[in-house]
Amino acid sequence: MSCGGAPGLPDVDPDTAPVLVLRGPVTPDEVAGLCDVVRGAAPRTGVVVCDVAGLGPPGLGHVELLARLELAARRGGGRIRLRDPDPALRALLGLVGLGVQVEGEAEEGEPAGGVEEAVETGDAAP
């Protein structure tokens, strides 16, 4: 006799973003597989967290990797969010114009956590 349980992993909260730990250097052959992982995970949660602390010294190869992962996530209906990026990597991403979210920061256009907009007296109600 077999017991049929629910499909999937029993101890995984579906509302928690999956974490993809990236260890460097990442070879070009590995990039396609990582993109497939991100593309598959993005539709379920909307966000895939990429832990980039182990990538090593940032360079253009890392920028290309993260750009490809962001594109794969968007094609899957989501985005990537970086965890523990090196300040130099963040600067490099900003320099090339790749706007990737960083864990713990407010999204663009969103107020920082705990901040409420003030309403001035005399403002028209929306």
PDB file of C-alpha atoms in Angstrom:
ATOM      1  CA  MET A   1       0.000   0.000   0.000  1.00  0.00           C
ATOM      2  CA  SER A   2       1.318   3.433  -0.866  1.00  0.00           C
ATOM      3  CA  CYS A   3       0.485   6.776   0.566  1.00  0.00           C
ATOM      4  CA  GLY A   4      -0.003   9.538  -1.991  1.00  0.00           C
ATOM      5  CA  GLY A   5       1.275  12.822  -0.683  1.00  0.00           C
ATOM      6  CA  ALA A   6       1.133  16.264  -2.174  1.00  0.00           C
ATOM      7  CA  PRO A   7       3.432  16.798  -5.152  1.00  0.00           C
ATOM      8  CA  GLY A   8       6.573  18.855  -4.612  1.00  0.00           C
ATOM      9  CA  LEU A   9       8.741  19.339  -1.591  1.00  0.00           C
ATOM     10  CA  PRO A  10       6.737  19.149   1.637  1.00  0.00           C
ATOM     11  CA  ASP A  11       8.782  21.625   3.672  1.00  0.00           C
ATOM     12  CA  VAL A  12       9.114  24.429   1.105  1.00  0.00           C
ATOM     13  CA  ASP A  13       7.064  27.576   1.500  1.00  0.00           C
ATOM     14  CA  PRO A  14       5.846  28.501  -2.017  1.00  0.00           C
ATOM     15  CA  ASP A  15       5.833  32.202  -1.107  1.00  0.00           C
ATOM     16  CA  THR A  16       9.571  32.184  -0.393  1.00  0.00           C
ATOM     17  CA  ALA A  17      11.758  33.180  -3.313  1.00  0.00           C
ATOM     18  CA  PRO A  18      14.155  30.435  -4.418  1.00  0.00           C
ATOM     19  CA  VAL A  19      17.843  31.162  -3.878  1.00  0.00           C
ATOM     20  CA  LEU A  20      20.421  30.442  -6.565  1.00  0.00           C
ATOM     21  CA  VAL A  21      23.926  30.474  -5.069  1.00  0.00           C
ATOM     22  CA  LEU A  22      26.496  31.554  -7.657  1.00  0.00           C
ATOM     23  CA  ARG A  23      30.106  30.568  -7.123  1.00  0.00           C
ATOM     24  CA  GLY A  24      32.717  31.941  -9.482  1.00  0.00           C
ATOM     25  CA  PRO A  25      34.066  31.712 -11.927  1.00  0.00           C
ATOM     26  CA  VAL A  26      31.045  30.625 -13.972  1.00  0.00           C
ATOM     27  CA  THR A  27      31.938  29.105 -17.329  1.00  0.00           C
ATOM     28  CA  PRO A  28      29.985  29.961 -20.488  1.00  0.00           C
ATOM     29  CA  ASP A  29      28.705  26.371 -20.578  1.00  0.00           C
ATOM     30  CA  GLU A  30      27.197  26.783 -17.098  1.00  0.00           C
ATOM     31  CA  VAL A  31      25.386  30.014 -18.003  1.00  0.00           C
ATOM     32  CA  ALA A  32      22.773  28.268 -20.166  1.00  0.00           C
ATOM     33  CA  GLY A  33      21.930  25.838 -17.362  1.00  0.00           C
ATOM     34  CA  LEU A  34      21.655  28.652 -14.814  1.00  0.00           C
ATOM     35  CA  CYS A  35      19.353  30.561 -17.176  1.00  0.00           C
ATOM     36  CA  ASP A  36      17.132  27.480 -17.479  1.00  0.00           C
ATOM     37  CA  VAL A  37      16.945  27.217 -13.680  1.00  0.00           C
ATOM     38  CA  VAL A  38      15.983  30.894 -13.333  1.00  0.00           C
ATOM     39  CA  ARG A  39      13.466  30.747 -16.199  1.00  0.00           C
ATOM     40  CA  GLY A  40      11.807  27.733 -14.583  1.00  0.00           C
ATOM     41  CA  ALA A  41      11.677  29.202 -11.073  1.00  0.00           C
ATOM     42  CA  ALA A  42      10.565  32.741 -11.945  1.00  0.00           C
ATOM     43  CA  PRO A  43       6.922  31.970 -12.848  1.00  0.00           C
ATOM     44  CA  ARG A  44       6.297  30.264  -9.484  1.00  0.00           C
ATOM     45  CA  THR A  45       7.465  33.091  -7.224  1.00  0.00           C
ATOM     46  CA  GLY A  46       8.096  36.137  -9.432  1.00  0.00           C
ATOM     47  CA  VAL A  47      11.560  36.624  -7.928  1.00  0.00           C
ATOM     48  CA  VAL A  48      14.674  34.468  -7.905  1.00  0.00           C
ATOM     49  CA  VAL A  49      17.301  35.521  -5.380  1.00  0.00           C
ATOM     50  CA  CYS A  50      20.866  35.210  -6.680  1.00  0.00           C
ATOM     51  CA  ASP A  51      23.441  34.969  -3.903  1.00  0.00           C
ATOM     52  CA  VAL A  52      26.495  36.546  -5.554  1.00  0.00           C
ATOM     53  CA  ALA A  53      28.795  36.727  -2.512  1.00  0.00           C
ATOM     54  CA  GLY A  54      30.929  33.855  -3.864  1.00  0.00           C
ATOM     55  CA  LEU A  55      31.467  35.184  -7.376  1.00  0.00           C
ATOM     56  CA  GLY A  56      34.847  36.719  -6.616  1.00  0.00           C
ATOM     57  CA  PRO A  57      36.282  39.942  -8.010  1.00  0.00           C
ATOM     58  CA  PRO A  58      33.663  41.558 -10.264  1.00  0.00           C
ATOM     59  CA  GLY A  59      34.222  41.869 -13.971  1.00  0.00           C
ATOM     60  CA  LEU A  60      32.342  42.130 -17.235  1.00  0.00           C
ATOM     61  CA  GLY A  61      31.779  38.372 -17.227  1.00  0.00           C
ATOM     62  CA  HIS A  62      29.703  38.777 -14.071  1.00  0.00           C
ATOM     63  CA  VAL A  63      27.759  41.624 -15.682  1.00  0.00           C
ATOM     64  CA  GLU A  64      27.005  39.406 -18.688  1.00  0.00           C
ATOM     65  CA  LEU A  65      25.950  36.529 -16.427  1.00  0.00           C
ATOM     66  CA  LEU A  66      23.585  38.702 -14.401  1.00  0.00           C
ATOM     67  CA  ALA A  67      22.167  40.327 -17.544  1.00  0.00           C
ATOM     68  CA  ARG A  68      21.415  36.885 -18.990  1.00  0.00           C
ATOM     69  CA  LEU A  69      19.853  35.715 -15.724  1.00  0.00           C
ATOM     70  CA  GLU A  70      17.685  38.850 -15.553  1.00  0.00           C
ATOM     71  CA  LEU A  71      16.569  38.303 -19.160  1.00  0.00           C
ATOM     72  CA  ALA A  72      15.765  34.643 -18.446  1.00  0.00           C
ATOM     73  CA  ALA A  73      13.764  35.625 -15.353  1.00  0.00           C
ATOM     74  CA  ARG A  74      11.814  38.248 -17.290  1.00  0.00           C
ATOM     75  CA  ARG A  75      11.047  35.732 -20.020  1.00  0.00           C
ATOM     76  CA  GLY A  76       9.682  33.503 -17.262  1.00  0.00           C
ATOM     77  CA  GLY A  77       7.565  36.346 -15.888  1.00  0.00           C
ATOM     78  CA  GLY A  78       9.783  37.362 -12.968  1.00  0.00           C
ATOM     79  CA  ARG A  79      12.965  39.141 -11.922  1.00  0.00           C
ATOM     80  CA  ILE A  80      16.202  38.367 -10.145  1.00  0.00           C
ATOM     81  CA  ARG A  81      17.262  39.979  -6.884  1.00  0.00           C
ATOM     82  CA  LEU A  82      20.887  40.027  -5.744  1.00  0.00           C
ATOM     83  CA  ARG A  83      21.968  38.947  -2.276  1.00  0.00           C
ATOM     84  CA  ASP A  84      25.293  40.197  -0.847  1.00  0.00           C
ATOM     85  CA  PRO A  85      26.721  41.871  -3.956  1.00  0.00           C
ATOM     86  CA  ASP A  86      30.231  43.299  -3.716  1.00  0.00           C
ATOM     87  CA  PRO A  87      30.131  47.139  -3.768  1.00  0.00           C
ATOM     88  CA  ALA A  88      32.373  47.065  -6.842  1.00  0.00           C
ATOM     89  CA  LEU A  89      29.893  44.766  -8.613  1.00  0.00           C
ATOM     90  CA  ARG A  90      27.042  47.128  -7.781  1.00  0.00           C
ATOM     91  CA  ALA A  91      29.057  50.034  -9.136  1.00  0.00           C
ATOM     92  CA  LEU A  92      29.850  48.111 -12.319  1.00  0.00           C
ATOM     93  CA  LEU A  93      26.193  47.167 -12.814  1.00  0.00           C
ATOM     94  CA  GLY A  94      25.230  50.812 -12.378  1.00  0.00           C
ATOM     95  CA  LEU A  95      27.912  51.908 -14.825  1.00  0.00           C
ATOM     96  CA  VAL A  96      26.581  49.671 -17.593  1.00  0.00           C
ATOM     97  CA  GLY A  97      22.961  50.545 -16.755  1.00  0.00           C
ATOM     98  CA  LEU A  98      21.802  47.121 -15.578  1.00  0.00           C
ATOM     99  CA  GLY A  99      19.134  47.887 -12.996  1.00  0.00           C
ATOM    100  CA  VAL A 100      19.013  44.701 -10.933  1.00  0.00           C
ATOM    101  CA  GLN A 101      17.244  44.691  -7.582  1.00  0.00           C
ATOM    102  CA  VAL A 102      19.305  44.149  -4.451  1.00  0.00           C
ATOM    103  CA  GLU A 103      17.856  42.299  -1.478  1.00  0.00           C
ATOM    104  CA  GLY A 104      16.981  44.635   1.369  1.00  0.00           C
ATOM    105  CA  GLU A 105      16.512  47.700  -0.840  1.00  0.00           C
ATOM    106  CA  ALA A 106      13.206  49.224  -1.850  1.00  0.00           C
ATOM    107  CA  GLU A 107      12.176  48.614  -5.442  1.00  0.00           C
ATOM    108  CA  GLU A 108      12.377  51.544  -7.826  1.00  0.00           C
ATOM    109  CA  GLY A 109       9.369  53.769  -7.298  1.00  0.00           C
ATOM    110  CA  GLU A 110       8.578  52.117  -3.959  1.00  0.00           C
ATOM    111  CA  PRO A 111       9.071  53.928  -0.650  1.00  0.00           C
ATOM    112  CA  ALA A 112      11.574  52.410   1.748  1.00  0.00           C
ATOM    113  CA  GLY A 113      10.121  50.061   4.361  1.00  0.00           C
ATOM    114  CA  GLY A 114       8.405  51.845   7.234  1.00  0.00           C
ATOM    115  CA  VAL A 115       8.025  55.112   5.290  1.00  0.00           C
ATOM    116  CA  GLU A 116       4.583  56.557   4.814  1.00  0.00           C
ATOM    117  CA  GLU A 117       3.673  59.324   2.421  1.00  0.00           C
ATOM    118  CA  ALA A 118       2.484  62.479   4.092  1.00  0.00           C
ATOM    119  CA  VAL A 119      -0.642  64.219   2.850  1.00  0.00           C
ATOM    120  CA  GLU A 120      -0.507  67.992   2.827  1.00  0.00           C
ATOM    121  CA  THR A 121      -3.539  69.900   4.020  1.00  0.00           C
ATOM    122  CA  GLY A 122      -5.504  71.103   1.018  1.00  0.00           C
ATOM    123  CA  ASP A 123      -4.328  68.273  -1.285  1.00  0.00           C
ATOM    124  CA  ALA A 124      -7.108  66.885  -3.424  1.00  0.00           C
ATOM    125  CA  ALA A 125      -8.090  63.331  -2.539  1.00  0.00           C
ATOM    126  CA  PRO A 126      -7.380  60.826  -5.343  1.00  0.00           C
TER     127      PRO A 126
END
